[in-house]
Amino acid sequence: MVKAESVSVNDSASAVSLDGVRDALIRLEDTIVFSLIERAQYPINSAMYDESAGLVAGQRGSLIKFFMKRTEALQAEAGRYESEEENAFFPDCLPCSLVPSRRSTSVLHPVAKMVNINKDIWDVYINRLLPLFAAQGDDGNYALAAASDLTCLQAISRRIHYGKFVAEAKFLDDSQEYTRLIRARDRNGLMKLLTVEAVEKMVKLRVEKKAETFGQEVTLDPINNGSGNYKIDPLVVARLYEEWLIPLTKEVEVEYLLRRLD
């Protein structure tokens, strides 16, 4: 499966420019669409999310939380969460990195670490999004399904929390007006200022088109090839962005901005 490029923040100039931020978000669209297609191979496997199912011997809680905590711990030891772009779902369970951190320029205000809405993302993904594109049933492939969930959750979280970079870029582009609204604690004013409806509409149309292109079932039958059968419904991907990803990204932007002058 093709993977989108990793977004680097080592180049602070590009990381906080609006053009650089938009390019990063567009690349993340590919990652999200591919990860959803991968997860759609498996049914919901509801037992994975049941806190009382007892699927992990000697452990309390759900299998998916066990899988996520163990994986995040390993990734933390490898230095993943040293990056400003990364936000763990279980930050209280992370060990220290065992890998020397690379020297890179911090492009966000230090308060960025305080903005983490992964609890909301977790709830949206498992309880609202997953039932929209995963078939009902249980095939027992819990490890593979959990690995796919991990990829989806991290990609979606990365995209939403990239709102911190969006907010920083917009703040630098119009610092006087943003400073006025921040000092007034005007949450609604900030939301209005950072919202560009034409861009949001374009994003929804683009991700729907990407889901159609990447997820179309391909056959060698010249009659049925391109007949409109998809591995994941493109409208579900558009809905994901419209109802959750875009609003939650803007929530991250506002929360970051309200702390920007601290």
Coordinates of N, CA and C in Angstrom, one line a residue, residues 43-169:
P43 N -14.4 -6.8 9.4 CA -15.6 -6.4 10.0 C -15.3 -5.6 11.3
I44 N -16.4 -5.1 11.9 CA -16.2 -4.3 13.1 C -15.4 -5.0 14.2
N45 N -15.7 -6.3 14.4 CA -15.1 -7.1 15.5 C -15.3 -6.4 16.8
S46 N -16.6 -6.2 17.2 CA -16.9 -5.4 18.4 C -16.3 -5.9 19.7
A47 N -15.9 -7.2 19.8 CA -15.3 -7.7 21.0 C -14.0 -6.9 21.3
M48 N -13.3 -6.4 20.3 CA -12.1 -5.7 20.5 C -12.2 -4.5 21.4
Y49 N -13.4 -3.9 21.4 CA -13.6 -2.6 22.1 C -14.4 -2.8 23.4
D50 N -14.7 -4.0 23.7 CA -15.5 -4.3 24.9 C -14.6 -4.4 26.1
E51 N -14.8 -3.5 27.1 CA -13.9 -3.4 28.2 C -14.0 -4.7 29.1
S52 N -15.1 -5.4 29.0 CA -15.3 -6.6 29.8 C -15.2 -7.9 29.1
A53 N -14.7 -7.9 27.9 CA -14.6 -9.1 27.1 C -13.5 -10.0 27.5
G54 N -12.5 -9.5 28.2 CA -11.4 -10.3 28.7 C -10.6 -11.0 27.6
L55 N -10.3 -10.3 26.6 CA -9.6 -10.9 25.4 C -8.1 -11.0 25.7
V56 N -7.6 -10.1 26.6 CA -6.1 -10.1 26.9 C -5.9 -10.7 28.3
A57 N -5.3 -11.9 28.4 CA -5.1 -12.6 29.6 C -4.4 -11.7 30.6
G58 N -4.9 -11.7 31.8 CA -4.2 -10.9 32.9 C -4.3 -9.4 32.8
Q59 N -5.1 -8.9 31.9 CA -5.2 -7.5 31.7 C -6.6 -7.0 31.7
R60 N -6.8 -5.9 32.3 CA -8.2 -5.3 32.4 C -8.3 -4.3 31.2
G61 N -9.6 -4.2 30.8 CA -9.9 -3.3 29.7 C -9.9 -4.0 28.3
S62 N -10.1 -3.2 27.3 CA -10.3 -3.7 26.0 C -9.0 -4.1 25.3
L63 N -9.2 -4.9 24.3 CA -8.0 -5.3 23.5 C -7.4 -4.1 22.8
I64 N -8.3 -3.3 22.2 CA -7.8 -2.1 21.4 C -7.0 -1.2 22.3
K65 N -7.4 -1.0 23.5 CA -6.6 -0.1 24.4 C -5.3 -0.7 24.8
F66 N -5.3 -2.0 25.0 CA -4.0 -2.8 25.3 C -3.1 -2.6 24.1
F67 N -3.6 -2.8 22.9 CA -2.8 -2.8 21.7 C -2.2 -1.3 21.5
M68 N -3.1 -0.3 21.7 CA -2.6 1.0 21.5 C -1.6 1.4 22.6
K69 N -1.8 1.1 23.8 CA -0.9 1.5 24.9 C 0.5 0.9 24.7
R70 N 0.5 -0.4 24.3 CA 1.8 -1.1 24.1 C 2.5 -0.6 22.9
T71 N 1.8 -0.3 21.8 CA 2.4 0.2 20.6 C 2.9 1.7 20.8
E72 N 2.1 2.5 21.5 CA 2.6 3.9 21.7 C 3.8 3.9 22.6
A73 N 3.9 2.9 23.6 CA 5.0 2.9 24.5 C 6.3 2.5 23.7
L74 N 6.2 1.6 22.8 CA 7.3 1.2 21.9 C 7.7 2.4 21.1
Q75 N 6.8 3.0 20.5 CA 7.1 4.2 19.6 C 7.7 5.3 20.4
A76 N 7.2 5.5 21.6 CA 7.8 6.5 22.5 C 9.3 6.3 22.8
E77 N 9.6 5.0 23.0 CA 11.0 4.6 23.2 C 11.9 4.9 22.0
A78 N 11.2 4.8 20.8 CA 11.9 5.1 19.6 C 11.9 6.6 19.2
G79 N 11.3 7.4 20.1 CA 11.4 8.8 19.9 C 10.2 9.5 19.2
R80 N 9.2 8.7 18.9 CA 8.1 9.3 18.1 C 7.5 10.6 18.7
Y81 N 7.3 10.6 20.0 CA 6.6 11.7 20.6 C 7.5 12.8 21.0
E82 N 8.7 12.8 20.5 CA 9.6 14.0 20.7 C 9.2 15.0 19.6
S83 N 8.4 14.6 18.6 CA 8.0 15.5 17.5 C 6.8 16.3 17.9
E84 N 6.8 17.6 17.5 CA 5.7 18.5 17.8 C 4.4 18.0 17.1
E85 N 4.6 17.2 16.1 CA 3.4 16.8 15.3 C 2.6 15.6 15.9
E86 N 3.2 15.0 16.9 CA 2.7 13.8 17.4 C 2.0 14.0 18.8
N87 N 0.8 13.4 18.9 CA 0.0 13.5 20.2 C -0.5 12.1 20.5
A88 N 0.0 11.6 21.7 CA -0.4 10.2 22.1 C -1.8 10.2 22.6
F89 N -2.4 9.0 22.4 CA -3.7 8.7 22.9 C -3.7 8.4 24.4
F90 N -2.5 7.9 24.9 CA -2.3 7.5 26.3 C -1.0 8.1 26.8
P91 N -1.0 9.5 26.8 CA 0.3 10.1 27.2 C 0.8 9.8 28.6
D92 N -0.1 9.4 29.5 CA 0.4 9.1 30.8 C 1.1 7.8 30.9
C93 N 1.0 7.0 29.8 CA 1.6 5.7 29.9 C 2.9 5.6 29.1
L94 N 3.5 6.7 28.7 CA 4.6 6.7 27.8 C 5.9 6.7 28.5
P95 N 6.8 5.8 28.2 CA 8.2 5.8 28.7 C 9.0 6.9 28.0
C96 N 10.2 7.2 28.6 CA 11.1 8.2 27.9 C 11.7 7.6 26.7
S97 N 12.0 8.5 25.8 CA 12.7 8.0 24.5 C 14.1 7.5 24.8
L98 N 14.4 6.4 24.2 CA 15.7 5.8 24.3 C 16.7 6.2 23.1
V99 N 16.1 7.0 22.2 CA 16.8 7.4 21.0 C 17.2 8.9 21.2
P100 N 18.4 9.3 21.0 CA 18.8 10.7 21.1 C 18.0 11.5 20.1
S101 N 17.4 12.6 20.7 CA 16.5 13.4 19.8 C 17.4 14.2 18.9
R102 N 16.9 14.4 17.6 CA 17.6 15.2 16.7 C 17.3 16.7 17.0
R103 N 18.3 17.5 16.8 CA 18.1 18.9 17.1 C 17.3 19.5 16.0
S104 N 16.2 20.1 16.3 CA 15.3 20.7 15.4 C 14.7 22.0 16.0
T105 N 14.3 22.9 15.1 CA 13.8 24.1 15.6 C 12.3 24.0 16.0
S106 N 12.0 24.4 17.2 CA 10.6 24.4 17.6 C 9.8 25.5 16.9
V107 N 8.7 25.1 16.3 CA 7.9 26.2 15.5 C 6.6 26.5 16.2
L108 N 6.2 25.8 17.3 CA 5.0 26.1 18.0 C 5.3 26.7 19.3
H109 N 4.4 27.4 19.8 CA 4.5 28.0 21.2 C 4.5 26.8 22.2
P110 N 5.2 26.8 23.3 CA 5.3 25.7 24.2 C 3.9 25.2 24.7
V111 N 2.9 26.1 24.7 CA 1.6 25.7 25.2 C 0.9 24.6 24.3
A112 N 1.5 24.4 23.1 CA 1.0 23.4 22.2 C 0.8 22.0 22.8
K113 N 1.7 21.7 23.7 CA 1.7 20.4 24.4 C 0.4 20.2 25.2
M114 N -0.2 21.3 25.6 CA -1.4 21.3 26.4 C -2.7 20.9 25.6
V115 N -2.6 21.0 24.3 CA -3.7 20.8 23.4 C -3.7 19.4 22.9
N116 N -4.5 18.6 23.4 CA -4.6 17.2 23.0 C -6.1 16.7 23.1
I117 N -6.8 16.5 22.0 CA -8.2 16.1 22.0 C -8.4 14.7 21.6
N118 N -7.4 13.9 21.8 CA -7.5 12.5 21.4 C -8.6 11.7 22.0
K119 N -9.0 12.1 23.2 CA -10.2 11.4 23.8 C -11.4 11.6 22.9
D120 N -11.6 12.8 22.4 CA -12.7 13.0 21.5 C -12.6 12.3 20.2
I121 N -11.3 12.2 19.7 CA -11.1 11.5 18.4 C -11.3 10.0 18.6
W122 N -10.9 9.5 19.7 CA -11.1 8.1 20.0 C -12.6 7.8 20.0
D123 N -13.4 8.6 20.6 CA -14.9 8.4 20.7 C -15.5 8.5 19.3
V124 N -15.1 9.5 18.6 CA -15.7 9.6 17.2 C -15.3 8.4 16.3
Y125 N -14.1 8.0 16.4 CA -13.7 6.9 15.5 C -14.4 5.6 15.8
I126 N -14.3 5.2 17.1 CA -14.9 3.9 17.4 C -16.4 3.9 17.5
N127 N -17.0 4.9 18.0 CA -18.4 4.8 18.2 C -19.3 5.4 17.1
R128 N -18.7 6.3 16.2 CA -19.5 6.9 15.2 C -19.0 6.7 13.8
L129 N -17.6 6.7 13.6 CA -17.1 6.5 12.2 C -17.0 5.0 11.8
L130 N -16.4 4.2 12.7 CA -16.2 2.8 12.3 C -17.5 2.1 11.9
P131 N -18.6 2.3 12.6 CA -19.8 1.6 12.1 C -20.3 2.0 10.7
L132 N -19.8 3.2 10.2 CA -20.2 3.6 8.9 C -19.6 2.9 7.8
F133 N -18.4 2.4 8.0 CA -17.7 1.8 6.8 C -17.2 0.3 7.1
A134 N -17.2 -0.2 8.3 CA -16.8 -1.5 8.6 C -18.1 -2.4 8.6
A135 N -18.0 -3.5 8.0 CA -19.2 -4.4 7.9 C -19.5 -5.0 9.3
Q136 N -20.7 -5.3 9.6 CA -21.1 -6.0 10.8 C -20.4 -7.4 10.8
G137 N -20.1 -7.9 12.0 CA -19.6 -9.3 12.1 C -18.3 -9.3 12.9
D138 N -17.8 -10.6 13.0 CA -16.6 -10.8 13.8 C -15.8 -11.9 13.1
D139 N -14.6 -11.6 12.5 CA -13.9 -12.7 11.8 C -12.7 -13.2 12.6
G140 N -12.5 -12.6 13.9 CA -11.5 -13.1 14.7 C -10.1 -12.6 14.4
N141 N -10.0 -11.7 13.4 CA -8.7 -11.2 13.0 C -8.4 -9.9 13.9
Y142 N -8.3 -10.1 15.2 CA -8.2 -9.0 16.1 C -6.9 -8.2 15.9
A143 N -5.8 -8.9 15.8 CA -4.5 -8.3 15.8 C -4.4 -7.4 14.5
L144 N -4.9 -7.9 13.4 CA -4.8 -7.2 12.1 C -5.7 -6.0 12.1
A145 N -6.9 -6.2 12.7 CA -7.9 -5.1 12.7 C -7.4 -4.1 13.7
A146 N -6.8 -4.5 14.8 CA -6.3 -3.5 15.8 C -5.2 -2.7 15.2
A147 N -4.3 -3.3 14.4 CA -3.2 -2.6 13.7 C -3.7 -1.6 12.7
S148 N -4.8 -2.0 12.0 CA -5.5 -1.0 11.1 C -6.1 0.1 11.9
D149 N -6.7 -0.2 13.0 CA -7.3 0.9 13.8 C -6.2 1.9 14.3
L150 N -5.1 1.3 14.7 CA -4.0 2.1 15.1 C -3.6 3.1 14.0
T151 N -3.4 2.6 12.8 CA -3.0 3.5 11.7 C -4.1 4.5 11.4
C152 N -5.3 4.2 11.5 CA -6.4 5.1 11.2 C -6.4 6.2 12.3
L153 N -6.4 5.8 13.6 CA -6.4 6.7 14.7 C -5.2 7.7 14.7
Q154 N -4.1 7.2 14.4 CA -2.9 8.1 14.4 C -2.9 9.0 13.2
A155 N -3.4 8.6 12.1 CA -3.4 9.4 10.9 C -4.5 10.6 11.1
I156 N -5.6 10.2 11.7 CA -6.7 11.2 11.9 C -6.2 12.1 13.0
S157 N -5.6 11.6 14.1 CA -5.1 12.5 15.1 C -4.1 13.5 14.6
R158 N -3.2 12.9 13.8 CA -2.1 13.8 13.2 C -2.7 14.9 12.4
R159 N -3.7 14.6 11.6 CA -4.4 15.6 10.8 C -5.1 16.7 11.7
I160 N -5.8 16.2 12.6 CA -6.6 17.2 13.5 C -5.6 18.0 14.3
H161 N -4.6 17.5 14.9 CA -3.7 18.2 15.7 C -2.7 19.1 14.9
Y162 N -2.7 18.8 13.6 CA -1.9 19.7 12.7 C -2.6 21.1 12.7
G163 N -3.8 21.2 13.3 CA -4.4 22.5 13.4 C -3.6 23.5 14.2
K164 N -2.7 23.0 15.1 CA -1.8 23.9 15.8 C -0.9 24.6 14.8
F165 N -0.4 23.9 13.8 CA 0.5 24.6 12.8 C -0.4 25.5 12.0
V166 N -1.6 25.1 11.7 CA -2.5 26.0 10.9 C -2.7 27.3 11.7
A167 N -3.0 27.1 13.0 CA -3.2 28.3 13.9 C -2.0 29.2 14.0
E168 N -0.8 28.6 14.1 CA 0.4 29.4 14.2 C 0.6 30.2 12.9
A169 N 0.4 29.5 11.8 CA 0.6 30.2 10.5 C -0.4 31.3 10.3

